[in-house]
């Protein structure tokens, strides 16, 4: 893809020059796609399951709390330890609070920061600098412990091996962290919200889980790729949550003239697509405001 005004603004929000990004993009994209493609997901499932069990154990067996906070507290350390290596980023209770305050501030205003000078977002800028300083140490530790065996490397170490412009390594580390959380956390939250809000959906999900893993007990569950193939309904729940909670609009600037059917859209024009309304078109989604996972296979 060619650079657009919006995308260059995005790069400024992570302090990566456009030239450096495009110099690295093809190589890093191929590496990430290869390492995290469907054929390699089994490499991560064991570690991820273990991490999720460990951090869910901290919740106890009873009580109330904010669901978004719960999802964040569980997913952040589990995903970070899986992708960056155990202990690479702050995940202990004593260190986590300060980190979370900075990261969620960074995430919350990321979209604004991609369109406005940092001087208008002082708290966001402060959190960004704090995170980049942290990632200087994270990168230094990853480089120091980088093994020669490919199979022993973390995803961050693979990124460092393929990155041109090592001075930007902390920026790419922060970008990788943000990418691992920015979409996964909200969609996990909304999937749980919808499942819990529809008793029939919740019942079906629990029946499917029991059919694959048996009744709940004290033993930790190990999830395999084959198990996930036998749980299509949960995937449909996630896709239906994405349908209902997609962004209102996506805007792109046309760099080169493009032809769509009988129309030619000239360079310089702005294109806007509304997933919100597309996903509520009754022609394709009857009763569009309802959460109906069974519609997803069709």
mmCIF file of C-alpha atoms in Angstrom:
data_model
loop_
_atom_site.group_PDB
_atom_site.id
_atom_site.type_symbol
_atom_site.label_atom_id
_atom_site.label_comp_id
_atom_site.label_asym_id
_atom_site.label_seq_id
_atom_site.Cartn_x
_atom_site.Cartn_y
_atom_site.Cartn_z
ATOM 1 C CA UNK A 1 0.000 0.000 0.000
ATOM 2 C CA UNK A 2 1.104 3.572 -0.648
ATOM 3 C CA UNK A 3 1.323 6.138 2.152
ATOM 4 C CA UNK A 4 -1.719 8.241 2.942
ATOM 5 C CA UNK A 5 -2.123 11.330 5.073
ATOM 6 C CA UNK A 6 -3.949 9.307 7.723
ATOM 7 C CA UNK A 7 -1.342 6.551 7.769
ATOM 8 C CA UNK A 8 1.583 8.950 8.037
ATOM 9 C CA UNK A 9 -0.178 10.519 11.013
ATOM 10 C CA UNK A 10 -0.470 7.042 12.529
ATOM 11 C CA UNK A 11 3.284 6.574 12.136
ATOM 12 C CA UNK A 12 3.934 9.851 13.923
ATOM 13 C CA UNK A 13 1.901 8.564 16.870
ATOM 14 C CA UNK A 14 4.435 5.766 17.321
ATOM 15 C CA UNK A 15 7.423 7.971 16.353
ATOM 16 C CA UNK A 16 8.398 5.821 13.369
ATOM 17 C CA UNK A 17 9.403 7.819 10.253
ATOM 18 C CA UNK A 18 7.433 6.802 7.152
ATOM 19 C CA UNK A 19 10.630 6.045 5.214
ATOM 20 C CA UNK A 20 11.855 3.659 7.917
ATOM 21 C CA UNK A 21 8.458 2.005 8.164
ATOM 22 C CA UNK A 22 8.259 1.202 4.464
ATOM 23 C CA UNK A 23 11.863 0.042 4.459
ATOM 24 C CA UNK A 24 10.946 -2.561 7.090
ATOM 25 C CA UNK A 25 7.288 -3.215 6.343
ATOM 26 C CA UNK A 26 7.557 -6.014 3.783
ATOM 27 C CA UNK A 27 10.145 -7.976 5.732
ATOM 28 C CA UNK A 28 8.430 -7.619 9.107
ATOM 29 C CA UNK A 29 4.987 -8.326 7.671
ATOM 30 C CA UNK A 30 6.197 -11.564 6.084
ATOM 31 C CA UNK A 31 7.925 -12.592 9.300
ATOM 32 C CA UNK A 32 4.885 -11.860 11.481
ATOM 33 C CA UNK A 33 2.518 -13.568 9.055
ATOM 34 C CA UNK A 34 4.736 -16.629 8.961
ATOM 35 C CA UNK A 35 5.287 -16.870 12.709
ATOM 36 C CA UNK A 36 1.644 -16.242 13.639
ATOM 37 C CA UNK A 37 -0.124 -17.885 10.700
ATOM 38 C CA UNK A 38 -2.658 -20.680 11.307
ATOM 39 C CA UNK A 39 -0.018 -23.353 10.696
ATOM 40 C CA UNK A 40 2.148 -21.994 13.543
ATOM 41 C CA UNK A 41 -0.453 -21.057 16.156
ATOM 42 C CA UNK A 42 0.165 -24.347 17.964
ATOM 43 C CA UNK A 43 3.555 -22.917 18.981
ATOM 44 C CA UNK A 44 1.795 -20.316 21.145
ATOM 45 C CA UNK A 45 -1.230 -22.201 22.489
ATOM 46 C CA UNK A 46 0.553 -24.079 25.281
ATOM 47 C CA UNK A 47 2.239 -20.986 26.708
ATOM 48 C CA UNK A 48 -0.868 -18.843 26.277
ATOM 49 C CA UNK A 49 -3.103 -21.367 28.061
ATOM 50 C CA UNK A 50 -0.641 -21.634 30.936
ATOM 51 C CA UNK A 51 -0.464 -17.841 31.253
ATOM 52 C CA UNK A 52 -4.253 -17.445 31.152
ATOM 53 C CA UNK A 53 -4.680 -20.071 33.879
ATOM 54 C CA UNK A 54 -2.037 -18.390 36.029
ATOM 55 C CA UNK A 55 -3.571 -14.934 35.865
ATOM 56 C CA UNK A 56 -7.176 -16.104 36.131
ATOM 57 C CA UNK A 57 -6.214 -17.868 39.350
ATOM 58 C CA UNK A 58 -5.639 -14.433 40.907
ATOM 59 C CA UNK A 59 -9.351 -13.630 40.499
ATOM 60 C CA UNK A 60 -10.553 -16.072 43.124
ATOM 61 C CA UNK A 61 -13.869 -17.916 42.929
ATOM 62 C CA UNK A 62 -16.333 -15.192 43.944
ATOM 63 C CA UNK A 63 -16.833 -11.442 43.845
ATOM 64 C CA UNK A 64 -17.819 -8.624 41.514
ATOM 65 C CA UNK A 65 -15.854 -6.187 39.399
ATOM 66 C CA UNK A 66 -15.583 -4.270 36.162
ATOM 67 C CA UNK A 67 -15.593 -6.652 33.170
ATOM 68 C CA UNK A 68 -13.300 -4.485 31.040
ATOM 69 C CA UNK A 69 -10.786 -4.301 33.876
ATOM 70 C CA UNK A 70 -10.973 -8.071 34.232
ATOM 71 C CA UNK A 71 -10.315 -8.631 30.516
ATOM 72 C CA UNK A 72 -7.401 -6.199 30.570
ATOM 73 C CA UNK A 73 -5.841 -7.716 33.690
ATOM 74 C CA UNK A 74 -6.055 -11.229 32.224
ATOM 75 C CA UNK A 75 -5.190 -10.650 28.572
ATOM 76 C CA UNK A 76 -2.369 -8.148 28.949
ATOM 77 C CA UNK A 77 0.091 -10.255 30.998
ATOM 78 C CA UNK A 78 -0.876 -13.496 29.231
ATOM 79 C CA UNK A 79 -0.321 -12.092 25.740
ATOM 80 C CA UNK A 80 2.782 -10.084 26.666
ATOM 81 C CA UNK A 81 4.518 -13.037 28.317
ATOM 82 C CA UNK A 82 3.685 -15.189 25.289
ATOM 83 C CA UNK A 83 4.924 -12.769 22.616
ATOM 84 C CA UNK A 84 7.740 -10.960 24.435
ATOM 85 C CA UNK A 85 8.965 -13.654 26.808
ATOM 86 C CA UNK A 86 8.257 -14.239 30.482
ATOM 87 C CA UNK A 87 9.043 -11.160 32.549
ATOM 88 C CA UNK A 88 10.065 -8.986 29.583
ATOM 89 C CA UNK A 89 7.397 -6.394 30.404
ATOM 90 C CA UNK A 90 5.981 -5.539 33.827
ATOM 91 C CA UNK A 91 3.387 -8.150 34.741
ATOM 92 C CA UNK A 92 3.752 -8.503 38.516
ATOM 93 C CA UNK A 93 1.098 -6.933 40.730
ATOM 94 C CA UNK A 94 3.574 -4.427 42.165
ATOM 95 C CA UNK A 95 4.687 -3.121 38.749
ATOM 96 C CA UNK A 96 1.511 -3.582 36.765
ATOM 97 C CA UNK A 97 -0.551 -0.659 38.016
ATOM 98 C CA UNK A 98 1.819 2.094 36.856
ATOM 99 C CA UNK A 99 2.350 0.387 33.524
ATOM 100 C CA UNK A 100 -1.395 -0.043 32.960
ATOM 101 C CA UNK A 101 -2.074 3.605 33.717
ATOM 102 C CA UNK A 102 0.406 4.682 31.045
ATOM 103 C CA UNK A 103 -0.501 2.039 28.467
ATOM 104 C CA UNK A 104 -4.263 2.509 28.655
ATOM 105 C CA UNK A 105 -3.821 6.288 28.470
ATOM 106 C CA UNK A 106 -1.648 5.765 25.405
ATOM 107 C CA UNK A 107 -4.247 3.450 23.873
ATOM 108 C CA UNK A 108 -7.236 5.619 24.802
ATOM 109 C CA UNK A 109 -5.948 8.719 22.995
ATOM 110 C CA UNK A 110 -4.002 6.948 20.240
ATOM 111 C CA UNK A 111 -6.508 7.931 17.539
ATOM 112 C CA UNK A 112 -6.452 11.590 18.589
ATOM 113 C CA UNK A 113 -2.655 11.560 18.744
ATOM 114 C CA UNK A 114 -2.472 10.319 15.157
ATOM 115 C CA UNK A 115 -4.203 13.529 14.054
ATOM 116 C CA UNK A 116 -3.028 16.197 16.523
ATOM 117 C CA UNK A 117 0.349 17.581 17.642
ATOM 118 C CA UNK A 118 1.574 16.039 20.890
ATOM 119 C CA UNK A 119 1.664 19.456 22.562
ATOM 120 C CA UNK A 120 -2.153 19.321 22.740
ATOM 121 C CA UNK A 121 -2.088 15.917 24.440
ATOM 122 C CA UNK A 122 0.373 16.364 27.273
ATOM 123 C CA UNK A 123 -0.732 13.361 29.334
ATOM 124 C CA UNK A 124 -0.678 11.111 26.265
ATOM 125 C CA UNK A 125 2.781 12.377 25.314
ATOM 126 C CA UNK A 126 4.025 11.758 28.851
ATOM 127 C CA UNK A 127 2.742 8.172 28.761
ATOM 128 C CA UNK A 128 4.254 7.572 25.333
ATOM 129 C CA UNK A 129 7.689 8.727 26.526
ATOM 130 C CA UNK A 130 7.388 6.570 29.648
ATOM 131 C CA UNK A 131 6.551 3.507 27.542
ATOM 132 C CA UNK A 132 9.358 4.124 25.042
ATOM 133 C CA UNK A 133 11.812 4.442 27.937
ATOM 134 C CA UNK A 134 10.560 1.137 29.302
ATOM 135 C CA UNK A 135 10.977 -0.527 25.909
ATOM 136 C CA UNK A 136 14.590 0.573 25.704
ATOM 137 C CA UNK A 137 15.236 -1.845 28.580
ATOM 138 C CA UNK A 138 12.898 -4.508 27.145
ATOM 139 C CA UNK A 139 14.764 -4.413 23.821
ATOM 140 C CA UNK A 140 18.167 -4.391 25.521
ATOM 141 C CA UNK A 141 17.252 -7.486 27.548
ATOM 142 C CA UNK A 142 15.835 -9.230 24.460
ATOM 143 C CA UNK A 143 19.019 -8.569 22.479
ATOM 144 C CA UNK A 144 21.233 -9.715 25.354
ATOM 145 C CA UNK A 145 19.374 -13.020 25.741
ATOM 146 C CA UNK A 146 18.672 -13.587 22.024
ATOM 147 C CA UNK A 147 19.378 -17.304 21.401
ATOM 148 C CA UNK A 148 20.922 -18.670 18.229
ATOM 149 C CA UNK A 149 18.254 -21.370 17.892
ATOM 150 C CA UNK A 150 15.294 -20.038 15.910
ATOM 151 C CA UNK A 151 12.775 -22.174 17.775
ATOM 152 C CA UNK A 152 13.808 -20.649 21.122
ATOM 153 C CA UNK A 153 13.304 -17.016 20.094
ATOM 154 C CA UNK A 154 10.381 -14.872 21.179
ATOM 155 C CA UNK A 155 8.385 -12.936 18.604
ATOM 156 C CA UNK A 156 10.134 -9.748 19.759
ATOM 157 C CA UNK A 157 13.539 -11.343 19.144
ATOM 158 C CA UNK A 158 12.453 -12.400 15.661
ATOM 159 C CA UNK A 159 11.398 -8.791 15.059
ATOM 160 C CA UNK A 160 14.785 -7.500 16.220
ATOM 161 C CA UNK A 161 16.580 -9.961 13.915
ATOM 162 C CA UNK A 162 14.693 -8.579 10.909
ATOM 163 C CA UNK A 163 14.611 -4.878 11.786
ATOM 164 C CA UNK A 164 16.714 -2.339 9.909
ATOM 165 C CA UNK A 165 17.430 0.716 12.039
ATOM 166 C CA UNK A 166 18.029 -0.721 15.501
ATOM 167 C CA UNK A 167 17.538 2.692 17.107
ATOM 168 C CA UNK A 168 13.822 2.283 16.334
ATOM 169 C CA UNK A 169 13.563 -1.071 18.120
ATOM 170 C CA UNK A 170 11.803 0.403 21.213
ATOM 171 C CA UNK A 171 9.253 2.077 18.924
ATOM 172 C CA UNK A 172 8.532 -1.177 17.117
ATOM 173 C CA UNK A 173 8.325 -2.999 20.443
ATOM 174 C CA UNK A 174 5.707 -0.521 21.642
ATOM 175 C CA UNK A 175 3.876 -0.800 18.326
ATOM 176 C CA UNK A 176 3.807 -4.596 18.635
ATOM 177 C CA UNK A 177 2.455 -4.349 22.174
ATOM 178 C CA UNK A 178 -0.231 -1.875 21.119
ATOM 179 C CA UNK A 179 -1.235 -4.041 18.135
ATOM 180 C CA UNK A 180 -1.555 -7.103 20.385
ATOM 181 C CA UNK A 181 -3.968 -5.319 22.744
ATOM 182 C CA UNK A 182 -5.800 -2.532 20.913
ATOM 183 C CA UNK A 183 -8.316 -4.744 19.080
ATOM 184 C CA UNK A 184 -8.115 -8.011 21.018
ATOM 185 C CA UNK A 185 -9.097 -6.534 24.386
ATOM 186 C CA UNK A 186 -12.265 -4.682 23.287
ATOM 187 C CA UNK A 187 -13.535 -7.537 21.114
ATOM 188 C CA UNK A 188 -12.931 -10.056 23.914
ATOM 189 C CA UNK A 189 -14.877 -7.716 26.200
ATOM 190 C CA UNK A 190 -17.813 -7.340 23.800
ATOM 191 C CA UNK A 191 -17.926 -11.056 23.005
ATOM 192 C CA UNK A 192 -18.271 -11.795 26.726
ATOM 193 C CA UNK A 193 -20.871 -9.038 27.136
ATOM 194 C CA UNK A 194 -23.076 -10.439 24.384
ATOM 195 C CA UNK A 195 -22.702 -14.059 25.518
ATOM 196 C CA UNK A 196 -23.622 -13.136 29.090
ATOM 197 C CA UNK A 197 -26.522 -10.944 27.922
ATOM 198 C CA UNK A 198 -28.257 -13.722 25.967
ATOM 199 C CA UNK A 199 -29.095 -16.745 28.176
ATOM 200 C CA UNK A 200 -29.684 -19.056 25.198
ATOM 201 C CA UNK A 201 -26.286 -18.135 23.737
ATOM 202 C CA UNK A 202 -24.577 -18.633 27.095
ATOM 203 C CA UNK A 203 -26.231 -22.042 27.476
ATOM 204 C CA UNK A 204 -25.080 -23.122 24.004
ATOM 205 C CA UNK A 205 -21.499 -21.943 24.669
ATOM 206 C CA UNK A 206 -21.328 -23.854 27.956
ATOM 207 C CA UNK A 207 -22.758 -27.007 26.351
ATOM 208 C CA UNK A 208 -20.149 -26.836 23.595
ATOM 209 C CA UNK A 209 -17.318 -26.325 26.077
ATOM 210 C CA UNK A 210 -18.511 -29.282 28.149
ATOM 211 C CA UNK A 211 -18.756 -31.503 25.064
ATOM 212 C CA UNK A 212 -15.105 -30.784 24.200
ATOM 213 C CA UNK A 213 -13.423 -30.435 27.611
ATOM 214 C CA UNK A 214 -15.793 -32.243 29.960
ATOM 215 C CA UNK A 215 -17.297 -30.854 33.154
ATOM 216 C CA UNK A 216 -15.470 -28.057 34.940
ATOM 217 C CA UNK A 217 -13.018 -29.242 37.561
ATOM 218 C CA UNK A 218 -9.766 -28.344 39.254
ATOM 219 C CA UNK A 219 -7.563 -29.555 36.409
ATOM 220 C CA UNK A 220 -6.230 -26.939 34.016
ATOM 221 C CA UNK A 221 -7.576 -27.173 30.479
ATOM 222 C CA UNK A 222 -5.135 -27.451 27.608
ATOM 223 C CA UNK A 223 -6.591 -26.067 24.379
ATOM 224 C CA UNK A 224 -5.391 -27.446 21.056
ATOM 225 C CA UNK A 225 -6.040 -26.348 17.495
ATOM 226 C CA UNK A 226 -8.244 -29.421 17.069
ATOM 227 C CA UNK A 227 -10.308 -28.369 20.106
ATOM 228 C CA UNK A 228 -10.927 -24.956 18.552
ATOM 229 C CA UNK A 229 -12.116 -26.578 15.324
ATOM 230 C CA UNK A 230 -14.755 -28.349 17.405
ATOM 231 C CA UNK A 231 -15.958 -25.044 18.896
ATOM 232 C CA UNK A 232 -17.232 -23.105 15.851
ATOM 233 C CA UNK A 233 -20.072 -21.500 17.808
ATOM 234 C CA UNK A 234 -17.645 -19.544 19.977
ATOM 235 C CA UNK A 235 -15.937 -18.262 16.827
ATOM 236 C CA UNK A 236 -19.349 -17.221 15.491
ATOM 237 C CA UNK A 237 -19.984 -15.328 18.743
ATOM 238 C CA UNK A 238 -16.747 -13.401 18.227
ATOM 239 C CA UNK A 239 -17.570 -12.610 14.585
ATOM 240 C CA UNK A 240 -21.060 -11.443 15.536
ATOM 241 C CA UNK A 241 -19.593 -9.200 18.252
ATOM 242 C CA UNK A 242 -17.231 -7.714 15.647
ATOM 243 C CA UNK A 243 -20.211 -7.087 13.350
ATOM 244 C CA UNK A 244 -22.090 -5.163 16.025
ATOM 245 C CA UNK A 245 -19.137 -3.268 17.450
ATOM 246 C CA UNK A 246 -17.121 -2.302 14.368
ATOM 247 C CA UNK A 247 -16.031 1.351 13.978
ATOM 248 C CA UNK A 248 -18.546 3.875 12.690
ATOM 249 C CA UNK A 249 -16.424 4.962 9.729
ATOM 250 C CA UNK A 250 -13.092 4.303 8.037
ATOM 251 C CA UNK A 251 -11.563 7.103 5.952
ATOM 252 C CA UNK A 252 -8.777 6.778 3.378
ATOM 253 C CA UNK A 253 -7.161 9.218 0.973
ATOM 254 C CA UNK A 254 -6.828 8.104 -2.666
ATOM 255 C CA UNK A 255 -3.179 8.301 -3.773
ATOM 256 C CA UNK A 256 -3.567 6.855 -7.273
ATOM 257 C CA UNK A 257 -6.751 6.904 -9.410
ATOM 258 C CA UNK A 258 -8.748 3.744 -8.876
ATOM 259 C CA UNK A 259 -11.656 2.314 -10.835
ATOM 260 C CA UNK A 260 -14.701 0.888 -9.069
ATOM 261 C CA UNK A 261 -17.211 -0.568 -11.524
ATOM 262 C CA UNK A 262 -17.901 2.260 -14.003
ATOM 263 C CA UNK A 263 -16.503 5.035 -11.797
ATOM 264 C CA UNK A 264 -12.948 6.370 -11.667
ATOM 265 C CA UNK A 265 -12.018 7.965 -8.353
ATOM 266 C CA UNK A 266 -9.245 10.550 -8.830
ATOM 267 C CA UNK A 267 -6.182 10.943 -6.658
ATOM 268 C CA UNK A 268 -6.728 13.327 -3.766
ATOM 269 C CA UNK A 269 -10.322 12.314 -3.105
ATOM 270 C CA UNK A 270 -11.313 10.902 0.267
ATOM 271 C CA UNK A 271 -13.138 7.589 0.537
ATOM 272 C CA UNK A 272 -15.279 6.777 3.535
ATOM 273 C CA UNK A 273 -16.680 3.372 4.427
ATOM 274 C CA UNK A 274 -19.111 2.802 7.284
ATOM 275 C CA UNK A 275 -18.845 -0.709 8.762
ATOM 276 C CA UNK A 276 -21.502 0.339 11.274
ATOM 277 C CA UNK A 277 -24.193 0.742 8.613
ATOM 278 C CA UNK A 278 -22.911 -2.008 6.307
ATOM 279 C CA UNK A 279 -23.192 -4.467 9.178
ATOM 280 C CA UNK A 280 -26.757 -3.329 9.851
ATOM 281 C CA UNK A 281 -28.066 -3.738 6.308
ATOM 282 C CA UNK A 282 -31.222 -5.863 6.769
ATOM 283 C CA UNK A 283 -30.744 -7.295 3.277
ATOM 284 C CA UNK A 284 -27.715 -9.196 4.544
ATOM 285 C CA UNK A 285 -28.379 -9.193 8.293
ATOM 286 C CA UNK A 286 -32.087 -9.666 9.097
ATOM 287 C CA UNK A 287 -32.986 -8.228 12.480
ATOM 288 C CA UNK A 288 -29.578 -6.486 12.429
ATOM 289 C CA UNK A 289 -29.518 -5.157 15.997
ATOM 290 C CA UNK A 290 -29.893 -8.634 17.464
ATOM 291 C CA UNK A 291 -26.905 -10.733 18.492
ATOM 292 C CA UNK A 292 -27.342 -13.937 16.468
ATOM 293 C CA UNK A 293 -24.150 -15.993 16.195
ATOM 294 C CA UNK A 294 -25.870 -18.604 14.002
ATOM 295 C CA UNK A 295 -25.975 -16.112 11.126
ATOM 296 C CA UNK A 296 -22.167 -16.119 10.787
ATOM 297 C CA UNK A 297 -21.685 -19.422 8.871
ATOM 298 C CA UNK A 298 -23.852 -18.052 6.049
#
